[in-house]
Amino acid sequence: AQSVTQPDIHITVSEGASLELRCNYSYGATPYLFWYVQSPGQGLQLLLKYFSGDTLVQGIKGFEAEFKRSQSSFNLRKPSVHWSDAAEYFCAVASSGGSYIPTFGRGTSLIVHP
Amino acid sequence: GAVVSQHPSRVICKSGTSVKIECRSLDFQATTMFWYRQFPKKSLMLMATSNEGSKATYEQGVEKDKFLINHASLTLSTLTVTSAHPEDSSFYICSADLAGGGKETQYFGPGTRLLVL
């Protein structure tokens, strides 16, 4: 069975600073990987996804993530954080050979200081 | 494109009553819709997978008689919480995948906040 670990419950950064949110997954084959963002009281918005090909994936809102098979990681990065980026971020993994239903990590809460 | 809506956005009900939540794909047809439950500061837990025209598949530990799911058309799925109790209070989120393609990506609704008094 697949699983996702987001080791950081909270991350605090200053506006304009760079950001990296960690995600490690467990899956036997090449996984489908996702990052979603959830603003308070809202549903999830897809930031980016990796299925195959280039391991550096560009997403919306200036986010990118890099798939590293050797480290079983799919960390999310942004070079300069804006106050509006404050939200909950979820990493998810889905089976590439089955139902595609994602398993979500517990989420990382991003706090942005002015 | 790929917009999913939920109605209502929030609902407060008395213990023992039933509540229906609608999930609609507005600009695409969805073969499959999914229902999740999210507790405060917690991740999303898949409750059930709903396929148009057939019975829903429930995850282990989810009471199918309590959480009734109907997927009557390719654009509408409903979740009915029957005889609601305070412990059913939660944030319920639906998602849908694109029929005929893009199955690997789900599109999420904005969620429904349920408070049972």
Short mmCIF file of N, CA and C in Angstrom, two decimals, chain A residues 11-111:
data_model
loop_
_atom_site.label_atom_id
_atom_site.label_comp_id
_atom_site.label_asym_id
_atom_site.label_seq_id
_atom_site.Cartn_x
_atom_site.Cartn_y
_atom_site.Cartn_z
N ILE A 11 5.35 25.20 9.08
CA ILE A 11 6.54 25.86 8.57
C ILE A 11 6.27 27.36 8.60
N THR A 12 7.21 28.11 9.14
CA THR A 12 7.06 29.56 9.20
C THR A 12 8.17 30.21 8.39
N VAL A 13 7.79 31.08 7.47
CA VAL A 13 8.78 31.80 6.67
C VAL A 13 8.40 33.27 6.61
N SER A 14 9.37 34.08 6.31
CA SER A 14 9.12 35.51 6.10
C SER A 14 8.74 35.74 4.65
N GLU A 15 7.91 36.73 4.44
CA GLU A 15 7.51 37.07 3.08
C GLU A 15 8.75 37.41 2.26
N GLY A 16 8.84 36.84 1.08
CA GLY A 16 10.00 37.07 0.22
C GLY A 16 11.07 36.00 0.35
N ALA A 17 11.01 35.21 1.40
CA ALA A 17 11.99 34.15 1.59
C ALA A 17 11.62 32.95 0.73
N SER A 18 12.60 32.07 0.57
CA SER A 18 12.34 30.85 -0.19
C SER A 18 11.66 29.82 0.70
N LEU A 19 11.05 28.83 0.02
CA LEU A 19 10.25 27.83 0.75
C LEU A 19 10.56 26.45 0.21
N GLU A 20 10.64 25.48 1.10
CA GLU A 20 10.67 24.08 0.68
C GLU A 20 9.85 23.28 1.66
N LEU A 21 8.84 22.59 1.14
CA LEU A 21 8.01 21.69 1.94
C LEU A 21 8.37 20.26 1.57
N ARG A 22 8.58 19.46 2.60
CA ARG A 22 9.07 18.10 2.36
C ARG A 22 7.94 17.09 2.22
N CYS A 23 8.19 16.12 1.36
CA CYS A 23 7.23 15.03 1.16
C CYS A 23 8.01 13.78 0.82
N ASN A 24 7.77 12.72 1.56
CA ASN A 24 8.34 11.42 1.24
C ASN A 24 7.21 10.43 1.03
N TYR A 25 7.39 9.55 0.09
CA TYR A 25 6.33 8.60 -0.22
C TYR A 25 6.87 7.18 -0.14
N SER A 26 5.92 6.27 -0.04
CA SER A 26 6.25 4.86 -0.07
C SER A 26 5.34 4.20 -1.10
N TYR A 27 5.97 3.65 -2.14
CA TYR A 27 5.22 2.96 -3.19
C TYR A 27 6.20 2.12 -3.98
N GLY A 28 5.78 0.93 -4.36
CA GLY A 28 6.69 -0.02 -4.98
C GLY A 28 7.15 0.34 -6.37
N ALA A 29 6.29 0.96 -7.13
CA ALA A 29 6.64 1.29 -8.52
C ALA A 29 6.73 2.81 -8.66
N THR A 30 6.78 3.27 -9.89
CA THR A 30 6.78 4.72 -10.10
C THR A 30 5.40 5.28 -9.77
N PRO A 31 5.36 6.20 -8.85
CA PRO A 31 4.06 6.70 -8.40
C PRO A 31 3.59 7.90 -9.21
N TYR A 32 2.32 8.20 -9.05
CA TYR A 32 1.80 9.50 -9.45
C TYR A 32 1.85 10.38 -8.20
N LEU A 33 2.39 11.57 -8.31
CA LEU A 33 2.58 12.44 -7.15
C LEU A 33 1.92 13.79 -7.37
N PHE A 34 1.37 14.33 -6.32
CA PHE A 34 0.61 15.56 -6.40
C PHE A 34 0.94 16.46 -5.21
N TRP A 35 0.79 17.74 -5.44
CA TRP A 35 0.74 18.72 -4.36
C TRP A 35 -0.54 19.53 -4.52
N TYR A 36 -1.28 19.62 -3.39
CA TYR A 36 -2.50 20.41 -3.35
C TYR A 36 -2.35 21.49 -2.28
N VAL A 37 -3.08 22.58 -2.47
CA VAL A 37 -3.11 23.64 -1.47
C VAL A 37 -4.56 23.84 -1.03
N GLN A 38 -4.72 24.07 0.26
CA GLN A 38 -6.07 24.30 0.81
C GLN A 38 -6.05 25.56 1.66
N SER A 39 -6.82 26.54 1.24
CA SER A 39 -6.99 27.74 2.05
C SER A 39 -8.05 27.47 3.10
N PRO A 40 -8.06 28.23 4.19
CA PRO A 40 -8.99 27.96 5.30
C PRO A 40 -10.43 27.85 4.83
N GLY A 41 -11.08 26.75 5.20
CA GLY A 41 -12.49 26.55 4.88
C GLY A 41 -12.76 26.26 3.42
N GLN A 42 -11.72 25.97 2.65
CA GLN A 42 -11.89 25.74 1.23
C GLN A 42 -11.53 24.31 0.85
N GLY A 43 -11.86 23.94 -0.38
CA GLY A 43 -11.44 22.65 -0.90
C GLY A 43 -9.99 22.68 -1.33
N LEU A 44 -9.59 21.66 -2.03
CA LEU A 44 -8.20 21.53 -2.45
C LEU A 44 -8.00 22.01 -3.88
N GLN A 45 -6.91 22.72 -4.10
CA GLN A 45 -6.55 23.17 -5.43
C GLN A 45 -5.25 22.48 -5.83
N LEU A 46 -5.23 21.90 -7.03
CA LEU A 46 -4.04 21.23 -7.51
C LEU A 46 -2.96 22.24 -7.87
N LEU A 47 -1.78 22.10 -7.27
CA LEU A 47 -0.65 22.97 -7.60
C LEU A 47 0.16 22.39 -8.75
N LEU A 48 0.45 21.11 -8.67
CA LEU A 48 1.23 20.45 -9.71
C LEU A 48 1.14 18.95 -9.51
N LYS A 49 1.60 18.23 -10.55
CA LYS A 49 1.56 16.77 -10.50
C LYS A 49 2.72 16.21 -11.29
N TYR A 50 3.13 15.02 -10.90
CA TYR A 50 4.17 14.30 -11.63
C TYR A 50 3.63 12.92 -12.00
N PHE A 51 3.72 12.61 -13.28
CA PHE A 51 3.34 11.28 -13.74
C PHE A 51 4.56 10.57 -14.32
N SER A 52 5.32 11.27 -15.15
CA SER A 52 6.49 10.68 -15.77
C SER A 52 7.29 11.81 -16.42
N GLY A 53 8.45 11.46 -16.98
CA GLY A 53 9.22 12.44 -17.73
C GLY A 53 10.11 13.29 -16.84
N ASP A 54 10.20 14.55 -17.17
CA ASP A 54 11.07 15.48 -16.45
C ASP A 54 10.76 15.45 -14.96
N THR A 55 11.79 15.24 -14.17
CA THR A 55 11.55 15.10 -12.73
C THR A 55 11.33 16.43 -12.02
N LEU A 56 11.61 17.53 -12.69
CA LEU A 56 11.32 18.84 -12.14
C LEU A 56 10.02 19.34 -12.76
N VAL A 57 9.03 19.52 -11.92
CA VAL A 57 7.70 19.85 -12.39
C VAL A 57 7.35 21.28 -12.01
N GLN A 58 6.86 22.01 -12.96
CA GLN A 58 6.42 23.38 -12.71
C GLN A 58 4.91 23.40 -12.47
N GLY A 59 4.49 24.19 -11.51
CA GLY A 59 3.07 24.28 -11.22
C GLY A 59 2.56 25.70 -11.28
N ILE A 60 1.39 25.89 -10.73
CA ILE A 60 0.80 27.22 -10.71
C ILE A 60 1.34 28.02 -9.54
N LYS A 61 1.12 29.31 -9.59
CA LYS A 61 1.49 30.24 -8.50
C LYS A 61 2.99 30.24 -8.22
N GLY A 62 3.81 29.87 -9.19
CA GLY A 62 5.25 29.92 -9.01
C GLY A 62 5.87 28.74 -8.26
N PHE A 63 5.10 27.72 -8.01
CA PHE A 63 5.60 26.54 -7.31
C PHE A 63 6.24 25.55 -8.27
N GLU A 64 7.18 24.79 -7.74
CA GLU A 64 7.78 23.68 -8.47
C GLU A 64 8.06 22.56 -7.50
N ALA A 65 8.22 21.36 -8.02
CA ALA A 65 8.55 20.21 -7.18
C ALA A 65 9.47 19.30 -7.97
N GLU A 66 10.31 18.60 -7.25
CA GLU A 66 11.28 17.71 -7.89
C GLU A 66 11.10 16.29 -7.39
N PHE A 67 10.91 15.37 -8.30
CA PHE A 67 10.79 13.95 -7.97
C PHE A 67 12.19 13.36 -7.90
N LYS A 68 12.53 12.81 -6.75
CA LYS A 68 13.82 12.15 -6.58
C LYS A 68 13.55 10.70 -6.17
N ARG A 69 13.69 9.82 -7.12
CA ARG A 69 13.38 8.41 -6.88
C ARG A 69 14.30 7.82 -5.81
N SER A 70 15.57 8.19 -5.83
CA SER A 70 16.54 7.62 -4.89
C SER A 70 16.21 7.98 -3.45
N GLN A 71 15.55 9.11 -3.27
CA GLN A 71 15.20 9.56 -1.92
C GLN A 71 13.70 9.38 -1.63
N SER A 72 12.97 8.85 -2.59
CA SER A 72 11.50 8.71 -2.44
C SER A 72 10.89 10.02 -1.98
N SER A 73 11.31 11.08 -2.63
CA SER A 73 10.83 12.40 -2.20
C SER A 73 10.22 13.18 -3.35
N PHE A 74 9.39 14.12 -2.98
CA PHE A 74 8.73 15.00 -3.96
C PHE A 74 8.51 16.33 -3.24
N ASN A 75 9.60 17.05 -2.99
CA ASN A 75 9.54 18.28 -2.21
C ASN A 75 9.04 19.46 -3.05
N LEU A 76 8.26 20.28 -2.41
CA LEU A 76 7.67 21.46 -3.07
C LEU A 76 8.52 22.69 -2.75
N ARG A 77 8.76 23.51 -3.76
CA ARG A 77 9.61 24.69 -3.55
C ARG A 77 8.99 25.92 -4.19
N LYS A 78 9.37 27.06 -3.62
CA LYS A 78 9.00 28.34 -4.21
C LYS A 78 10.11 29.32 -3.84
N PRO A 79 10.63 30.06 -4.81
CA PRO A 79 11.79 30.91 -4.53
C PRO A 79 11.48 32.13 -3.66
N SER A 80 10.25 32.64 -3.73
CA SER A 80 9.91 33.83 -2.97
C SER A 80 8.44 33.74 -2.55
N VAL A 81 8.22 33.63 -1.27
CA VAL A 81 6.88 33.41 -0.76
C VAL A 81 6.12 34.72 -0.59
N HIS A 82 4.85 34.68 -0.92
CA HIS A 82 3.96 35.83 -0.75
C HIS A 82 3.01 35.55 0.40
N TRP A 83 2.52 36.62 1.04
CA TRP A 83 1.63 36.42 2.19
C TRP A 83 0.42 35.58 1.83
N SER A 84 -0.02 35.68 0.58
CA SER A 84 -1.19 34.92 0.15
C SER A 84 -0.93 33.42 0.02
N ASP A 85 0.33 33.02 0.14
CA ASP A 85 0.65 31.59 0.09
C ASP A 85 0.36 30.87 1.40
N ALA A 86 0.06 31.61 2.45
CA ALA A 86 -0.26 31.00 3.73
C ALA A 86 -1.48 30.09 3.57
N ALA A 87 -1.31 28.83 3.86
CA ALA A 87 -2.37 27.84 3.63
C ALA A 87 -1.88 26.49 4.13
N GLU A 88 -2.70 25.49 3.92
CA GLU A 88 -2.33 24.10 4.23
C GLU A 88 -1.93 23.43 2.93
N TYR A 89 -0.82 22.71 2.95
CA TYR A 89 -0.33 22.06 1.73
C TYR A 89 -0.31 20.55 1.94
N PHE A 90 -0.87 19.85 0.97
CA PHE A 90 -0.97 18.41 1.04
C PHE A 90 -0.22 17.76 -0.11
N CYS A 91 0.62 16.81 0.23
CA CYS A 91 1.26 15.96 -0.76
C CYS A 91 0.43 14.69 -0.87
N ALA A 92 0.34 14.13 -2.07
CA ALA A 92 -0.45 12.92 -2.26
C ALA A 92 0.24 12.01 -3.27
N VAL A 93 0.02 10.71 -3.08
CA VAL A 93 0.58 9.71 -3.99
C VAL A 93 -0.54 8.81 -4.47
N ALA A 94 -0.50 8.45 -5.73
CA ALA A 94 -1.50 7.53 -6.28
C ALA A 94 -0.79 6.42 -7.03
N SER A 95 -1.47 5.32 -7.12
CA SER A 95 -0.92 4.18 -7.82
C SER A 95 -0.94 4.41 -9.32
N SER A 96 0.17 4.15 -9.96
CA SER A 96 0.24 4.32 -11.40
C SER A 96 -0.33 3.11 -12.14
N GLY A 97 -0.63 2.07 -11.40
CA GLY A 97 -1.11 0.87 -12.07
C GLY A 97 -2.44 0.38 -11.56
N GLY A 98 -3.21 1.29 -11.01
CA GLY A 98 -4.48 0.85 -10.41
C GLY A 98 -5.56 1.89 -10.49
N SER A 99 -6.12 2.17 -9.34
CA SER A 99 -7.32 3.00 -9.30
C SER A 99 -7.04 4.49 -9.34
N TYR A 100 -5.78 4.89 -9.20
CA TYR A 100 -5.40 6.31 -9.21
C TYR A 100 -5.93 7.09 -8.03
N ILE A 101 -6.56 6.44 -7.07
CA ILE A 101 -7.08 7.17 -5.92
C ILE A 101 -5.91 7.60 -5.05
N PRO A 102 -5.77 8.89 -4.78
CA PRO A 102 -4.60 9.36 -4.03
C PRO A 102 -4.71 9.10 -2.54
N THR A 103 -3.55 8.87 -1.96
CA THR A 103 -3.41 8.83 -0.51
C THR A 103 -2.72 10.12 -0.10
N PHE A 104 -3.32 10.81 0.86
CA PHE A 104 -2.82 12.13 1.24
C PHE A 104 -1.92 12.06 2.47
N GLY A 105 -0.95 12.96 2.51
CA GLY A 105 -0.19 13.18 3.72
C GLY A 105 -1.04 13.99 4.69
N ARG A 106 -0.53 14.19 5.89
CA ARG A 106 -1.30 14.88 6.92
C ARG A 106 -1.31 16.38 6.72
N GLY A 107 -0.49 16.88 5.82
CA GLY A 107 -0.49 18.30 5.53
C GLY A 107 0.57 19.07 6.28
N THR A 108 1.00 20.16 5.69
CA THR A 108 1.93 21.10 6.32
C THR A 108 1.29 22.48 6.28
N SER A 109 1.21 23.09 7.44
CA SER A 109 0.62 24.43 7.53
C SER A 109 1.71 25.47 7.31
N LEU A 110 1.54 26.31 6.32
CA LEU A 110 2.52 27.35 6.02
C LEU A 110 2.07 28.68 6.62
N ILE A 111 2.93 29.24 7.44
CA ILE A 111 2.68 30.56 8.05
C ILE A 111 3.67 31.53 7.45
#
